[in-house]
CSV table of C-alpha atoms (C1' of nucleotides) in Angstrom, one decimal:
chain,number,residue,atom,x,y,z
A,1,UNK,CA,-176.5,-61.5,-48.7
A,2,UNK,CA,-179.6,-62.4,-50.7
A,3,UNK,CA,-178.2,-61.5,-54.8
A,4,UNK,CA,-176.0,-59.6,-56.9
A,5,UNK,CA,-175.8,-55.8,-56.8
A,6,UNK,CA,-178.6,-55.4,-59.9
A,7,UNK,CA,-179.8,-58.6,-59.2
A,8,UNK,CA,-182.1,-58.9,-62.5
A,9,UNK,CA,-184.0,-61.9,-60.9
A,10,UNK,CA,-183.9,-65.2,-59.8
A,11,UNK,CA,-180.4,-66.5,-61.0
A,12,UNK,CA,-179.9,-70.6,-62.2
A,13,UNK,CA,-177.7,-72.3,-60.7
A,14,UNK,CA,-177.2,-75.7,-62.6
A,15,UNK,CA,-177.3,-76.2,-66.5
A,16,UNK,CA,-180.0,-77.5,-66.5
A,17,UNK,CA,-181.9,-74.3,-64.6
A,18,UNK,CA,-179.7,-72.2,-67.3
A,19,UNK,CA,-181.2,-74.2,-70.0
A,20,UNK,CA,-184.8,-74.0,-68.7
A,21,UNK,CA,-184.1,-70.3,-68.3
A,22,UNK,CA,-183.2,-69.3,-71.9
A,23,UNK,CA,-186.1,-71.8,-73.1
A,24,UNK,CA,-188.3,-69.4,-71.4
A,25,UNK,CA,-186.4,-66.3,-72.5
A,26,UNK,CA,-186.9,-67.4,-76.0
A,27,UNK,CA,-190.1,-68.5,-76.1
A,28,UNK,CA,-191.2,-65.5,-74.7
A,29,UNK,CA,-189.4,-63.5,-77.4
A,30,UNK,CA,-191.6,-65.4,-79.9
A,31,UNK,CA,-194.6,-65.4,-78.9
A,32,UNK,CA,-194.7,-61.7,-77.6
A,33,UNK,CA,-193.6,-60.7,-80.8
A,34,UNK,CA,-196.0,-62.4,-82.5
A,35,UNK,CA,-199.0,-61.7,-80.4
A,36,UNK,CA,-198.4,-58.9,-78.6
A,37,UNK,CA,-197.3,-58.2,-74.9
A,38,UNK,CA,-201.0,-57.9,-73.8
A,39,UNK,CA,-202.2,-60.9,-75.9
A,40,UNK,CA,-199.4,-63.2,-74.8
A,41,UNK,CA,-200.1,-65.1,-71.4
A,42,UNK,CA,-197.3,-66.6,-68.9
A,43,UNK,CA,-199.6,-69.9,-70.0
A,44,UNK,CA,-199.0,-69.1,-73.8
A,45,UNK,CA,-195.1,-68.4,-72.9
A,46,UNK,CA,-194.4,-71.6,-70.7
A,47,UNK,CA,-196.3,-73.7,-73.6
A,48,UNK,CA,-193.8,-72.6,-76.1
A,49,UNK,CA,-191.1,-73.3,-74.2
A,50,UNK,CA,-192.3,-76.8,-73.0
A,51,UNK,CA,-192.4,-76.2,-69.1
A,52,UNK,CA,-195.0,-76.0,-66.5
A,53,UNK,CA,-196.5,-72.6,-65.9
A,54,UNK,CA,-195.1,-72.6,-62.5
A,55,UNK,CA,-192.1,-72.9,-63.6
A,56,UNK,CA,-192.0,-69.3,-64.8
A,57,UNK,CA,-191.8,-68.2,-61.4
A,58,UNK,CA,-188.9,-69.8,-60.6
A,59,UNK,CA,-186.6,-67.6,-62.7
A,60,UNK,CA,-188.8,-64.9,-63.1
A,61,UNK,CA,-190.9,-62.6,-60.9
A,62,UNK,CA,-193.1,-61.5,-63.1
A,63,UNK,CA,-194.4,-60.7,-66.6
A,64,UNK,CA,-193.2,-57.3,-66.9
A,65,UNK,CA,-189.6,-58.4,-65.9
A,66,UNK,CA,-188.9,-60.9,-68.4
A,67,UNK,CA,-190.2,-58.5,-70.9
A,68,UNK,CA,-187.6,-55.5,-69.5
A,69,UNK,CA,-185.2,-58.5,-69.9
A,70,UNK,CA,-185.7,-58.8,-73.2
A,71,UNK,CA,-185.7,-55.5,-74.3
A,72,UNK,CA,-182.8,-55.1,-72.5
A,73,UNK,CA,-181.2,-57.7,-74.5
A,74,UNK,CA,-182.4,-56.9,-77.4
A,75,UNK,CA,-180.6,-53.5,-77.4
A,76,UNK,CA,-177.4,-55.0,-76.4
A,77,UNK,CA,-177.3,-57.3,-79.2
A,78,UNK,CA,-178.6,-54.8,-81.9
A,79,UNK,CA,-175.7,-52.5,-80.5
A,80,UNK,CA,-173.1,-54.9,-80.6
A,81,UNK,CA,-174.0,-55.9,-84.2
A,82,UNK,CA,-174.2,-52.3,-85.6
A,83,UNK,CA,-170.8,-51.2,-83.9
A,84,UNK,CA,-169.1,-54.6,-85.3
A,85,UNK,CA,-170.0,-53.3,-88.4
A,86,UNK,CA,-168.9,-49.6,-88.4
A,87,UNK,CA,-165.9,-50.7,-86.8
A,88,UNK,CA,-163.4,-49.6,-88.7
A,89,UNK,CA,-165.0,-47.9,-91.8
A,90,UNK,CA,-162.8,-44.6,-92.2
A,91,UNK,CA,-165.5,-41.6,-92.3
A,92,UNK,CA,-168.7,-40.4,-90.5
A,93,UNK,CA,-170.4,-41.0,-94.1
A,94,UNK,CA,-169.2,-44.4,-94.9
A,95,UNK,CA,-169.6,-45.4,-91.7
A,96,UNK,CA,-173.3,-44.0,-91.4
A,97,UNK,CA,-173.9,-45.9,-94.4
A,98,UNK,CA,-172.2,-49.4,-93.3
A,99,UNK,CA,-174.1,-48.6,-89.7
A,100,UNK,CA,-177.7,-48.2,-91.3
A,101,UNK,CA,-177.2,-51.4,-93.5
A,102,UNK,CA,-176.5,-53.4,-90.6
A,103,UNK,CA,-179.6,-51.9,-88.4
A,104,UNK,CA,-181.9,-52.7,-91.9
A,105,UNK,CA,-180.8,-56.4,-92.0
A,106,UNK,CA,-180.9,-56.9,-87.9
A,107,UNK,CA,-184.3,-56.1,-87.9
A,108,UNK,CA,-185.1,-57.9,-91.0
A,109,UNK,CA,-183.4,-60.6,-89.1
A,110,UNK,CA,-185.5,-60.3,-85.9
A,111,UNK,CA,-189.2,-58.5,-86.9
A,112,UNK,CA,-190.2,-60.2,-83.6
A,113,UNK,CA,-187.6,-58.0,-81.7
A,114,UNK,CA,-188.5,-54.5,-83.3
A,115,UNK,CA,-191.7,-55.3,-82.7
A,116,UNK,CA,-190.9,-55.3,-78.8
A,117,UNK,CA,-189.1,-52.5,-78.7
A,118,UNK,CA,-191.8,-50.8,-80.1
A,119,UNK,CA,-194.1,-51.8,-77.2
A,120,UNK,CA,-191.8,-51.4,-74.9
A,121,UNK,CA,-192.8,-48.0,-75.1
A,122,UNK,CA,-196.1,-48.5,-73.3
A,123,UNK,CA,-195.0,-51.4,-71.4
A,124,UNK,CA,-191.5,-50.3,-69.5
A,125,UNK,CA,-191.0,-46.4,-70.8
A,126,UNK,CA,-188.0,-46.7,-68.6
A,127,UNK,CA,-186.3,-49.3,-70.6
A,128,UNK,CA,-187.9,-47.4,-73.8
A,129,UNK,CA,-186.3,-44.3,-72.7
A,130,UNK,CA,-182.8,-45.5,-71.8
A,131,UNK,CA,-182.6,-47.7,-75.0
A,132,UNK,CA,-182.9,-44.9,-77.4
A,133,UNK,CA,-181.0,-42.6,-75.5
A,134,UNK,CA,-178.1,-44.9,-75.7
A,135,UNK,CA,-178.6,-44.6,-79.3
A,136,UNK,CA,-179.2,-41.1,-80.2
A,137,UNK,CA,-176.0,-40.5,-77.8
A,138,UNK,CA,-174.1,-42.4,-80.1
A,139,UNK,CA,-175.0,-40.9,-83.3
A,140,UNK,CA,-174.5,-37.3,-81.9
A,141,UNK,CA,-171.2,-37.7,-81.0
A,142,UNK,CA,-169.5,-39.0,-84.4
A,143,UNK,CA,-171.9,-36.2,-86.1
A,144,UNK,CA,-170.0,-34.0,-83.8
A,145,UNK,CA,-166.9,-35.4,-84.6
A,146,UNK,CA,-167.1,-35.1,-88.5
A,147,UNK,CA,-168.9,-31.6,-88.1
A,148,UNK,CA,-165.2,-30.5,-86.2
A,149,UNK,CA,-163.5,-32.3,-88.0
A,150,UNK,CA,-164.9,-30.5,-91.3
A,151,UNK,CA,-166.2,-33.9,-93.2
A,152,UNK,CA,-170.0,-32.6,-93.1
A,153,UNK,CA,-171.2,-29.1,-92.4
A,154,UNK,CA,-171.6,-27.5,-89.3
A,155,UNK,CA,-175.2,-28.2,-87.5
A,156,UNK,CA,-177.0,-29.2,-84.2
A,157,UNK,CA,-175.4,-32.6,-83.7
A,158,UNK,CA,-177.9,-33.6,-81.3
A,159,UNK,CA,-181.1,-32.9,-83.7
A,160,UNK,CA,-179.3,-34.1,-86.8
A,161,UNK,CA,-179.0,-37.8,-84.4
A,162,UNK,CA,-182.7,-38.0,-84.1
A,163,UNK,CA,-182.9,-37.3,-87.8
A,164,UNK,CA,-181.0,-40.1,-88.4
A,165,UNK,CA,-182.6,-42.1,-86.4
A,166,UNK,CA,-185.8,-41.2,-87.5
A,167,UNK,CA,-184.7,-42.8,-91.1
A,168,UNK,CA,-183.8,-45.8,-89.9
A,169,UNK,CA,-186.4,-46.4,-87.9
A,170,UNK,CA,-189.0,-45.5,-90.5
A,171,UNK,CA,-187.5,-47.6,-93.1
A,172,UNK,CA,-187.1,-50.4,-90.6
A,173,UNK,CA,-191.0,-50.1,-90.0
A,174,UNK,CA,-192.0,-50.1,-93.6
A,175,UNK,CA,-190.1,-53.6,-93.9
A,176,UNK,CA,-191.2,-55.4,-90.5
A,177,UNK,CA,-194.6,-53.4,-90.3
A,178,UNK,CA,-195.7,-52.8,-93.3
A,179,UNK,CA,-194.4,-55.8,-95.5
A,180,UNK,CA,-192.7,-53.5,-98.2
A,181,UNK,CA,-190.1,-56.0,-99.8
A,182,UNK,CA,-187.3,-53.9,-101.1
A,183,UNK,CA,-183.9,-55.2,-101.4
A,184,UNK,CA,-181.8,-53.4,-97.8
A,185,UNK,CA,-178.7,-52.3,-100.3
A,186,UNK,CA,-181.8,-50.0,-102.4
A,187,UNK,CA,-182.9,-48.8,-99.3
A,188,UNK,CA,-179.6,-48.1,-98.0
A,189,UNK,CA,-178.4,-46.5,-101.6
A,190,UNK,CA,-181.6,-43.8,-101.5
A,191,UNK,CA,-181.2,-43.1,-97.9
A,192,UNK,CA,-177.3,-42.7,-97.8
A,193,UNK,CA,-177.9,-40.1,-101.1
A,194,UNK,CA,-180.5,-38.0,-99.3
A,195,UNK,CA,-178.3,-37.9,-96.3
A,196,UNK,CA,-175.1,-37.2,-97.5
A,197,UNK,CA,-176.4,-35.2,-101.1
A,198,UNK,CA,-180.3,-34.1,-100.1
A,199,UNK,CA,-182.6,-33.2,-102.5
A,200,UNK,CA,-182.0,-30.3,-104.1
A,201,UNK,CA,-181.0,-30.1,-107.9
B,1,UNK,CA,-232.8,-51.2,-92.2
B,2,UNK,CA,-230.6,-51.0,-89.0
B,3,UNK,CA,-228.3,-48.3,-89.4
B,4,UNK,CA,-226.3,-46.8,-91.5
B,5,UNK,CA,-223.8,-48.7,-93.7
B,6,UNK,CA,-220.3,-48.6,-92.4
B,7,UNK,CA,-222.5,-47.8,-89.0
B,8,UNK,CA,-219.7,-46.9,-86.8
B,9,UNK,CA,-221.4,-47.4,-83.3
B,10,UNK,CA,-224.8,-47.0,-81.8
B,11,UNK,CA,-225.3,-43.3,-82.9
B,12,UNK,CA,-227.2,-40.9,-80.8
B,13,UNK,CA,-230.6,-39.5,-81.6
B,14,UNK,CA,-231.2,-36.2,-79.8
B,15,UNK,CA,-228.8,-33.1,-79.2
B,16,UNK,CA,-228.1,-34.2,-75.7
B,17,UNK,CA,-226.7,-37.8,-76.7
B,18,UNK,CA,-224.7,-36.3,-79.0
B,19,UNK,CA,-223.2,-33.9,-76.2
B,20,UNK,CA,-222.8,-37.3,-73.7
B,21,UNK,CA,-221.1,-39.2,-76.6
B,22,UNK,CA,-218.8,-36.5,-77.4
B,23,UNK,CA,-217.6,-35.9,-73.2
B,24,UNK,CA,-217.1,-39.5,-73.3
B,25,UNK,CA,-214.8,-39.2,-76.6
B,26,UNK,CA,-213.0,-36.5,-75.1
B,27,UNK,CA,-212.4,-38.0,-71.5
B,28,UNK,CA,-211.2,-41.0,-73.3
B,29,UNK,CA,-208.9,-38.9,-75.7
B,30,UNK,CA,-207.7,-37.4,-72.4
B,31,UNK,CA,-207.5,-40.4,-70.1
B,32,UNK,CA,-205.9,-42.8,-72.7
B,33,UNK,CA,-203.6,-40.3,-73.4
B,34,UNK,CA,-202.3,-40.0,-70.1
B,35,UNK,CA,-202.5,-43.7,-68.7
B,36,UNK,CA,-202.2,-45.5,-72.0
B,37,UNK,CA,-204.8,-48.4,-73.3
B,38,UNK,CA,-204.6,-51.2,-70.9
B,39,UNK,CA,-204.6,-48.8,-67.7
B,40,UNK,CA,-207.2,-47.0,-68.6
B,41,UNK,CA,-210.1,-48.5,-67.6
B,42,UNK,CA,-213.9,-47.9,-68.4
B,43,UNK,CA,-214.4,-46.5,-65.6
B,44,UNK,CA,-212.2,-43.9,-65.2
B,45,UNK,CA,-213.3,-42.7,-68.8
B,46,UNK,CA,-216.6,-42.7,-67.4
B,47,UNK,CA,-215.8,-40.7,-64.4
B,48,UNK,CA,-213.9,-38.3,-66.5
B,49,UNK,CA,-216.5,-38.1,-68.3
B,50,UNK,CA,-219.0,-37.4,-65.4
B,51,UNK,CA,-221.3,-40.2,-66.3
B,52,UNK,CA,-222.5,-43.8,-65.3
B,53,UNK,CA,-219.9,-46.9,-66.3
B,54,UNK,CA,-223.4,-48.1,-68.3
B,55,UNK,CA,-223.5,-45.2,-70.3
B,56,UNK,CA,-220.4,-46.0,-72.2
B,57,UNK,CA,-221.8,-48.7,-73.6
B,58,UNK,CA,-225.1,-46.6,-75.1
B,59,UNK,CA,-222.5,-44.9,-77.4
B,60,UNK,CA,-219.1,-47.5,-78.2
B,61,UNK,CA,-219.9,-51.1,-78.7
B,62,UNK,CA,-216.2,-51.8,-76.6
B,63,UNK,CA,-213.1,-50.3,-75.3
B,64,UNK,CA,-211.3,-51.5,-78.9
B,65,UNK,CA,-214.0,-49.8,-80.7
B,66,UNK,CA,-213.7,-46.1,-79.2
B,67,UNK,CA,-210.1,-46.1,-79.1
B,68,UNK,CA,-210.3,-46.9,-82.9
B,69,UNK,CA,-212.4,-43.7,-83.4
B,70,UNK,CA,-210.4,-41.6,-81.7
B,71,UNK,CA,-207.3,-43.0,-84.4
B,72,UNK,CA,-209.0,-42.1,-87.0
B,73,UNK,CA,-210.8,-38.9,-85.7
B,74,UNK,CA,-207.0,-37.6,-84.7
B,75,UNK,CA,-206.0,-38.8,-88.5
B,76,UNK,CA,-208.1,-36.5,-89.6
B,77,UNK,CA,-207.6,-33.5,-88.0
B,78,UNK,CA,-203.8,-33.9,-88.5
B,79,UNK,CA,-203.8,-34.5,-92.2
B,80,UNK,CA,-206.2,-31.7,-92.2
B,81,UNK,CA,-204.3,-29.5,-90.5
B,82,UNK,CA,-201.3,-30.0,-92.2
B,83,UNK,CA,-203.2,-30.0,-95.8
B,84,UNK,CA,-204.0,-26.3,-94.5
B,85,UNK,CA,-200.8,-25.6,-93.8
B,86,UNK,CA,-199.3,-26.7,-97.0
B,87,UNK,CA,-202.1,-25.2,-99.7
B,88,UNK,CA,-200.7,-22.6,-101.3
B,89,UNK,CA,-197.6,-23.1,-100.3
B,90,UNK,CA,-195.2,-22.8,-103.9
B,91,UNK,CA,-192.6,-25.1,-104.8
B,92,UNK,CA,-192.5,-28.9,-103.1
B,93,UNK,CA,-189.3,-28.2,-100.7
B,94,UNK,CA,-191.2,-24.9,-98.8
B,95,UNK,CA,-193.9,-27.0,-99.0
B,96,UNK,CA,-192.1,-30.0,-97.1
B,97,UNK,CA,-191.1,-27.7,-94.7
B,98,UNK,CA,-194.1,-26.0,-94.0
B,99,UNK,CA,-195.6,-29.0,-93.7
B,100,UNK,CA,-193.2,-30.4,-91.2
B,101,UNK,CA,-193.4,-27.2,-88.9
B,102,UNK,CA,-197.0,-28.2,-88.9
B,103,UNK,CA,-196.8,-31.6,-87.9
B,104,UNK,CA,-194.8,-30.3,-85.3
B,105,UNK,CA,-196.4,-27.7,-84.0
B,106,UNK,CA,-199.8,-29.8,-84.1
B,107,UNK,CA,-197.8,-32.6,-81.9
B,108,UNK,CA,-196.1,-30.1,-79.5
B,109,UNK,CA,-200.0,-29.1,-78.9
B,110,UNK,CA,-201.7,-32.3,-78.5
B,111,UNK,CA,-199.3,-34.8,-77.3
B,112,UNK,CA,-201.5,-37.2,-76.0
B,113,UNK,CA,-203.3,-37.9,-79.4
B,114,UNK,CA,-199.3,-38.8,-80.8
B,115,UNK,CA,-199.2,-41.4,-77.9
B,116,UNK,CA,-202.5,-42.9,-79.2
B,117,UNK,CA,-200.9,-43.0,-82.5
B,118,UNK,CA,-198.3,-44.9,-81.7
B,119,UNK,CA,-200.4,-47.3,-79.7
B,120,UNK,CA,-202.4,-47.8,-82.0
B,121,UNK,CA,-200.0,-50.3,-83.6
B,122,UNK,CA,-200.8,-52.7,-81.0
B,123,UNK,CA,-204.4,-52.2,-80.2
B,124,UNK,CA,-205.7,-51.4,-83.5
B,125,UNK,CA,-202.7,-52.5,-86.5
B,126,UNK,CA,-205.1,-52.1,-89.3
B,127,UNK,CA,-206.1,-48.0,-88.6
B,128,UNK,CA,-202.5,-47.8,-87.6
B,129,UNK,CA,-201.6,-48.8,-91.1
B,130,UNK,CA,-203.8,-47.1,-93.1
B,131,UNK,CA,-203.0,-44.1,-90.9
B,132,UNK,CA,-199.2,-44.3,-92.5
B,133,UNK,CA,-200.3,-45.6,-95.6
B,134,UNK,CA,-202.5,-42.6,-95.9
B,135,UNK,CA,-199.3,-40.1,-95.3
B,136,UNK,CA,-196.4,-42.0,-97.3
B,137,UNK,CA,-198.9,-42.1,-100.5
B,138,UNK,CA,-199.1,-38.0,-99.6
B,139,UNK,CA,-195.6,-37.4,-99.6
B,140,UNK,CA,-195.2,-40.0,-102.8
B,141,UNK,CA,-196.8,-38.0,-105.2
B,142,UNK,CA,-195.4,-34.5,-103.8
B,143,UNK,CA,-192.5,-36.4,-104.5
B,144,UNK,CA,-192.4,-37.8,-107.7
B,145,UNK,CA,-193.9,-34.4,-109.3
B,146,UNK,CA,-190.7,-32.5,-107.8
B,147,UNK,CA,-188.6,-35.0,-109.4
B,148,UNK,CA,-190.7,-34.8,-112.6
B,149,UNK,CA,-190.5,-31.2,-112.4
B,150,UNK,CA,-186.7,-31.5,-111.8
B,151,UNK,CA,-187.2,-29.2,-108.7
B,152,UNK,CA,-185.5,-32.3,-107.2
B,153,UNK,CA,-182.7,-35.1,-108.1
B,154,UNK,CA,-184.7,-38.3,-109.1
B,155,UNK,CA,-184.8,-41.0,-106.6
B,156,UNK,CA,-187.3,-43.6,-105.5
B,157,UNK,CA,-189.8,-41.4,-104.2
B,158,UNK,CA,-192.0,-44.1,-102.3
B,159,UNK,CA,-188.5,-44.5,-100.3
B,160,UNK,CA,-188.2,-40.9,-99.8
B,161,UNK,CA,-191.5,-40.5,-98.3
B,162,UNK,CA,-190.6,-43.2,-95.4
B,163,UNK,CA,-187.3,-41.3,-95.2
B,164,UNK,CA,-189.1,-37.8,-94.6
B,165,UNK,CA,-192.1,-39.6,-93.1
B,166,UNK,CA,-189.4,-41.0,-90.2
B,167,UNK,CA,-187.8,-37.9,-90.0
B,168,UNK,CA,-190.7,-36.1,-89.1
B,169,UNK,CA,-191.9,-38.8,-86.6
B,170,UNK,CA,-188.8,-38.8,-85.1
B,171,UNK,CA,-188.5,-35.0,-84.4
B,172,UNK,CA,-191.8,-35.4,-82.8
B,173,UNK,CA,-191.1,-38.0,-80.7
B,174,UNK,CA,-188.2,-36.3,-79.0
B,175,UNK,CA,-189.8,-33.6,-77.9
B,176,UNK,CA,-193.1,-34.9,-76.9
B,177,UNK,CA,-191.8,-38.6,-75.4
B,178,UNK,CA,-188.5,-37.4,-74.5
B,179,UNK,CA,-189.0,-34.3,-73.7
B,180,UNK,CA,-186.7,-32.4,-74.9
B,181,UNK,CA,-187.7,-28.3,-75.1
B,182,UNK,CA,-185.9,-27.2,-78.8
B,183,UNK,CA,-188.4,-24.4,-80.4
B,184,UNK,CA,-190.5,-25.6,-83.6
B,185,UNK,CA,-188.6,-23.4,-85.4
B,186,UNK,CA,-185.0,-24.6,-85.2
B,187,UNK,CA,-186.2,-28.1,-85.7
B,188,UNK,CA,-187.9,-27.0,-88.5
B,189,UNK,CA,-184.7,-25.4,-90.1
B,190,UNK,CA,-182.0,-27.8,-89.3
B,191,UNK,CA,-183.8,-30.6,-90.4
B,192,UNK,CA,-184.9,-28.5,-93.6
B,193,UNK,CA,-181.1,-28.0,-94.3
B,194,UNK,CA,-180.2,-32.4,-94.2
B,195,UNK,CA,-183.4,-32.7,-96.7
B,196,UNK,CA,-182.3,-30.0,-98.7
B,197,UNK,CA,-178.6,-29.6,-98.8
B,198,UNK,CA,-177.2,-33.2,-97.1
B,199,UNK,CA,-174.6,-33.0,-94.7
B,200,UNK,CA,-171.6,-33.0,-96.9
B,201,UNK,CA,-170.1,-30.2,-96.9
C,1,DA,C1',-176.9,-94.5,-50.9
C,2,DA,C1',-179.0,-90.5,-48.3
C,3,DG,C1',-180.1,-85.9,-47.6
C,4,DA,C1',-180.4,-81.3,-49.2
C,5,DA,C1',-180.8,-78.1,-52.6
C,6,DA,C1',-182.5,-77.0,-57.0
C,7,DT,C1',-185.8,-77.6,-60.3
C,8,DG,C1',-190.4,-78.8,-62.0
C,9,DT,C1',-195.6,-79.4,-61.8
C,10,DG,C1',-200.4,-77.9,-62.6
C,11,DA,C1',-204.4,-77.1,-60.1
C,12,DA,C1',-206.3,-73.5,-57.0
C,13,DT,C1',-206.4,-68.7,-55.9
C,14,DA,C1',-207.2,-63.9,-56.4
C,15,DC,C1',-208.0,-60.0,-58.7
C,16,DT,C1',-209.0,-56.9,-62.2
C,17,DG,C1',-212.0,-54.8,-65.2
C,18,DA,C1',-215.0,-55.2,-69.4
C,19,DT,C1',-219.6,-56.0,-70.3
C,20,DT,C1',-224.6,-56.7,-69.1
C,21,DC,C1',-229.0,-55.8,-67.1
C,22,DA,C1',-233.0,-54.5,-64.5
C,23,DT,C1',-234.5,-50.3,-63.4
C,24,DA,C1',-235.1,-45.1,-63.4
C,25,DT,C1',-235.5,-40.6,-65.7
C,26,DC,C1',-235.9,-37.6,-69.4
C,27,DT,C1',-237.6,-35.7,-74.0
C,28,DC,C1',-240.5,-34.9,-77.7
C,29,DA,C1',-244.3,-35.8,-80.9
C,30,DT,C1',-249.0,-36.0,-80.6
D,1,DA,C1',-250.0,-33.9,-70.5
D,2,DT,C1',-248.9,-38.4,-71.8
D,3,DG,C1',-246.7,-42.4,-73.4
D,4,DA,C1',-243.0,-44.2,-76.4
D,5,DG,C1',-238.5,-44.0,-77.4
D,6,DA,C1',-234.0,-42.3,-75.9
D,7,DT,C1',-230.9,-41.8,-72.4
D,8,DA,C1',-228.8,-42.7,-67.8
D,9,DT,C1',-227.7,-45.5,-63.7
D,10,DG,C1',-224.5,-48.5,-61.1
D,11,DA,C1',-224.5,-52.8,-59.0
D,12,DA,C1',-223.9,-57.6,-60.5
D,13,DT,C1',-222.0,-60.8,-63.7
D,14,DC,C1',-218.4,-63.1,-66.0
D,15,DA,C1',-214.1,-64.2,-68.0
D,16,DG,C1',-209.4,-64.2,-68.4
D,17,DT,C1',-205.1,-64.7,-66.6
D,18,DA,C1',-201.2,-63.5,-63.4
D,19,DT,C1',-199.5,-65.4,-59.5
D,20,DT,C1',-199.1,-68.8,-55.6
D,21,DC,C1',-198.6,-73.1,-53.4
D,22,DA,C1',-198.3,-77.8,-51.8
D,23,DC,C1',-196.4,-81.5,-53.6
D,24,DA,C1',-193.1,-84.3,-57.0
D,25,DT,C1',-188.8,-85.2,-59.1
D,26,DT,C1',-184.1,-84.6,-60.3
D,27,DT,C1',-179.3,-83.4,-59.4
D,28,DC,C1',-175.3,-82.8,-56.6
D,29,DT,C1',-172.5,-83.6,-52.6
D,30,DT,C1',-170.6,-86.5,-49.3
DNA sequence: AAGAAATGTGAATACTGATTCATATCTCAT
DNA sequence: ATGAGATATGAATCAGTATTCACATTTCTT
């Protein structure tokens, strides 16, 4: 036997290689999303995270890898901290609300890490792909759910998701990207009222 | 005197320049579209192109430069488009949604220039921004005279504009990234409905 | 304390691909 | 029809940087 099953890469096996590891990890998650996948080098990377370059090697096989690795983590932790929070809010609304406020202040949080995701899209579609998949799958079904269950009107859950999406993402991009400074809960307060009210007198 | 004063590139002189510049526009439009920035190399624009690797450089000063032509050249026609689209169009809500079906339709047909788009934010940030800038300010103003008007409830309108802005975006990307078939038209109307109507029933 | 495995080093290698350049060929004003 | 500019060629240059490698050093086991 060489690994396990998925086998990311090459595993630590002492603290110390686990430490070393996550320097890396983190340093990469830095300076990537400061500079860019393209702009950042392995030498830029290992610099950060005060090793050799060589040392890169040893827990990772290449460039692209740690970056799927990071977009990979990256979704599980935005995930986690969006589903802590709409965890028990009673209603598809509330909850949509709760669950946008706590996507607006993640990436507020971590610029660094939208950023990434972003690119991932050029760099590993794959990852891209699957990540926002996961996503839009879990909006469509409690849409679905409150659509049954009579809380919203009926509608094509599964455009409605990318809708949603679409909001948050925008709004998330006009904070990290484009600098605008206003306060998540005003954000959070216009978006909820089109969403749940829309425009219309 | 050199050139002219913005003096985008190296501008050509006779009729048949002009034809070689525009083939190489157009094989890079095509190429980049399909490989995306880093993997497309000179060359293979060239060869697309059907002409010499030295050629290129009569007409773009660098791969950065061309690619930030074809942004703005694709801005453009898109905003151009759309404006068309939208003229005499009465009343801001038909106009929002005749605009969208535009957007879309203008996507569905040329979905490597939205690719470019979205790359841009990497290879060239500042066209990227004014790009956006250039659309939420569009949507602002339609906006705030609707409100004005009362056609619409009042609400921050420049957080509106990301909201429909993303929306938009986000219908797009499914179909041409994700790839996902739904006609123009039914995107069209059930995200008309959210903007118009919200979900609550 | 000794050997083996794990970890760490940084200089050398290897490759890719953007850009340049010396050299044709073409076009148009005269 | 001719010569000066404009355009075209594609092989050579040049730079950057991902990856490898031969050689330390540290840690763990016994």
């Amino acid at each position: 036997m060489e690994g396990e099953a998925g086998a990311a890469s090459k595993e630590p096996k002492t603290a110390r290689g686990e430490a070393t590891r996550r320097a890396i990890l983190d340093a990469a998650e830095k300076v990537i999303g400061r500079l860019g996948y393209s702009e950042a080098s392995i030498g830029s990377i290992t610099r950060e995270a005060g090793v050799a370059q060589g040392t890169f090697y040893i827990y990772f096989k290449s460039k692209d890898e740690i970056f799927s690795e990071l977009v990979r983590e990256m979704g599980r932790s935005l995930r986690h901290r969006i589903s802590d929070a709409t965890a028990d809010i009673p209603g598809r609304l509330n909850a949509e609300r709760e669950g946008l406020r706590a996507f607006l202040a993640f990436v507020a949080e971590h610029p660094e890490l939208y950023r990434i995701v972003q690119e991932a899209q050029f760099v590993d579609p794959e990852a891209y792909r699957a990540y926002f998949r996961a996503f839009a799958e879990g909006y469509r079904q409690g849409l679905a759910a409150a659509a049954a269950s009579g809380e919203i009107r009926p509608g094509d859950a599964e455009i409605r998701a990318w809708i949603l999406m679409g909001i948050a993402r925008s709004l998330g991009e006009r904070a990290v990207v484009f600098g605008h400074q206003t306060p998540v809960d005003e954000l959070v307060e216009t978006a909820h009222d089109l969403i749940v009210n829309g425009l219309k007198r």
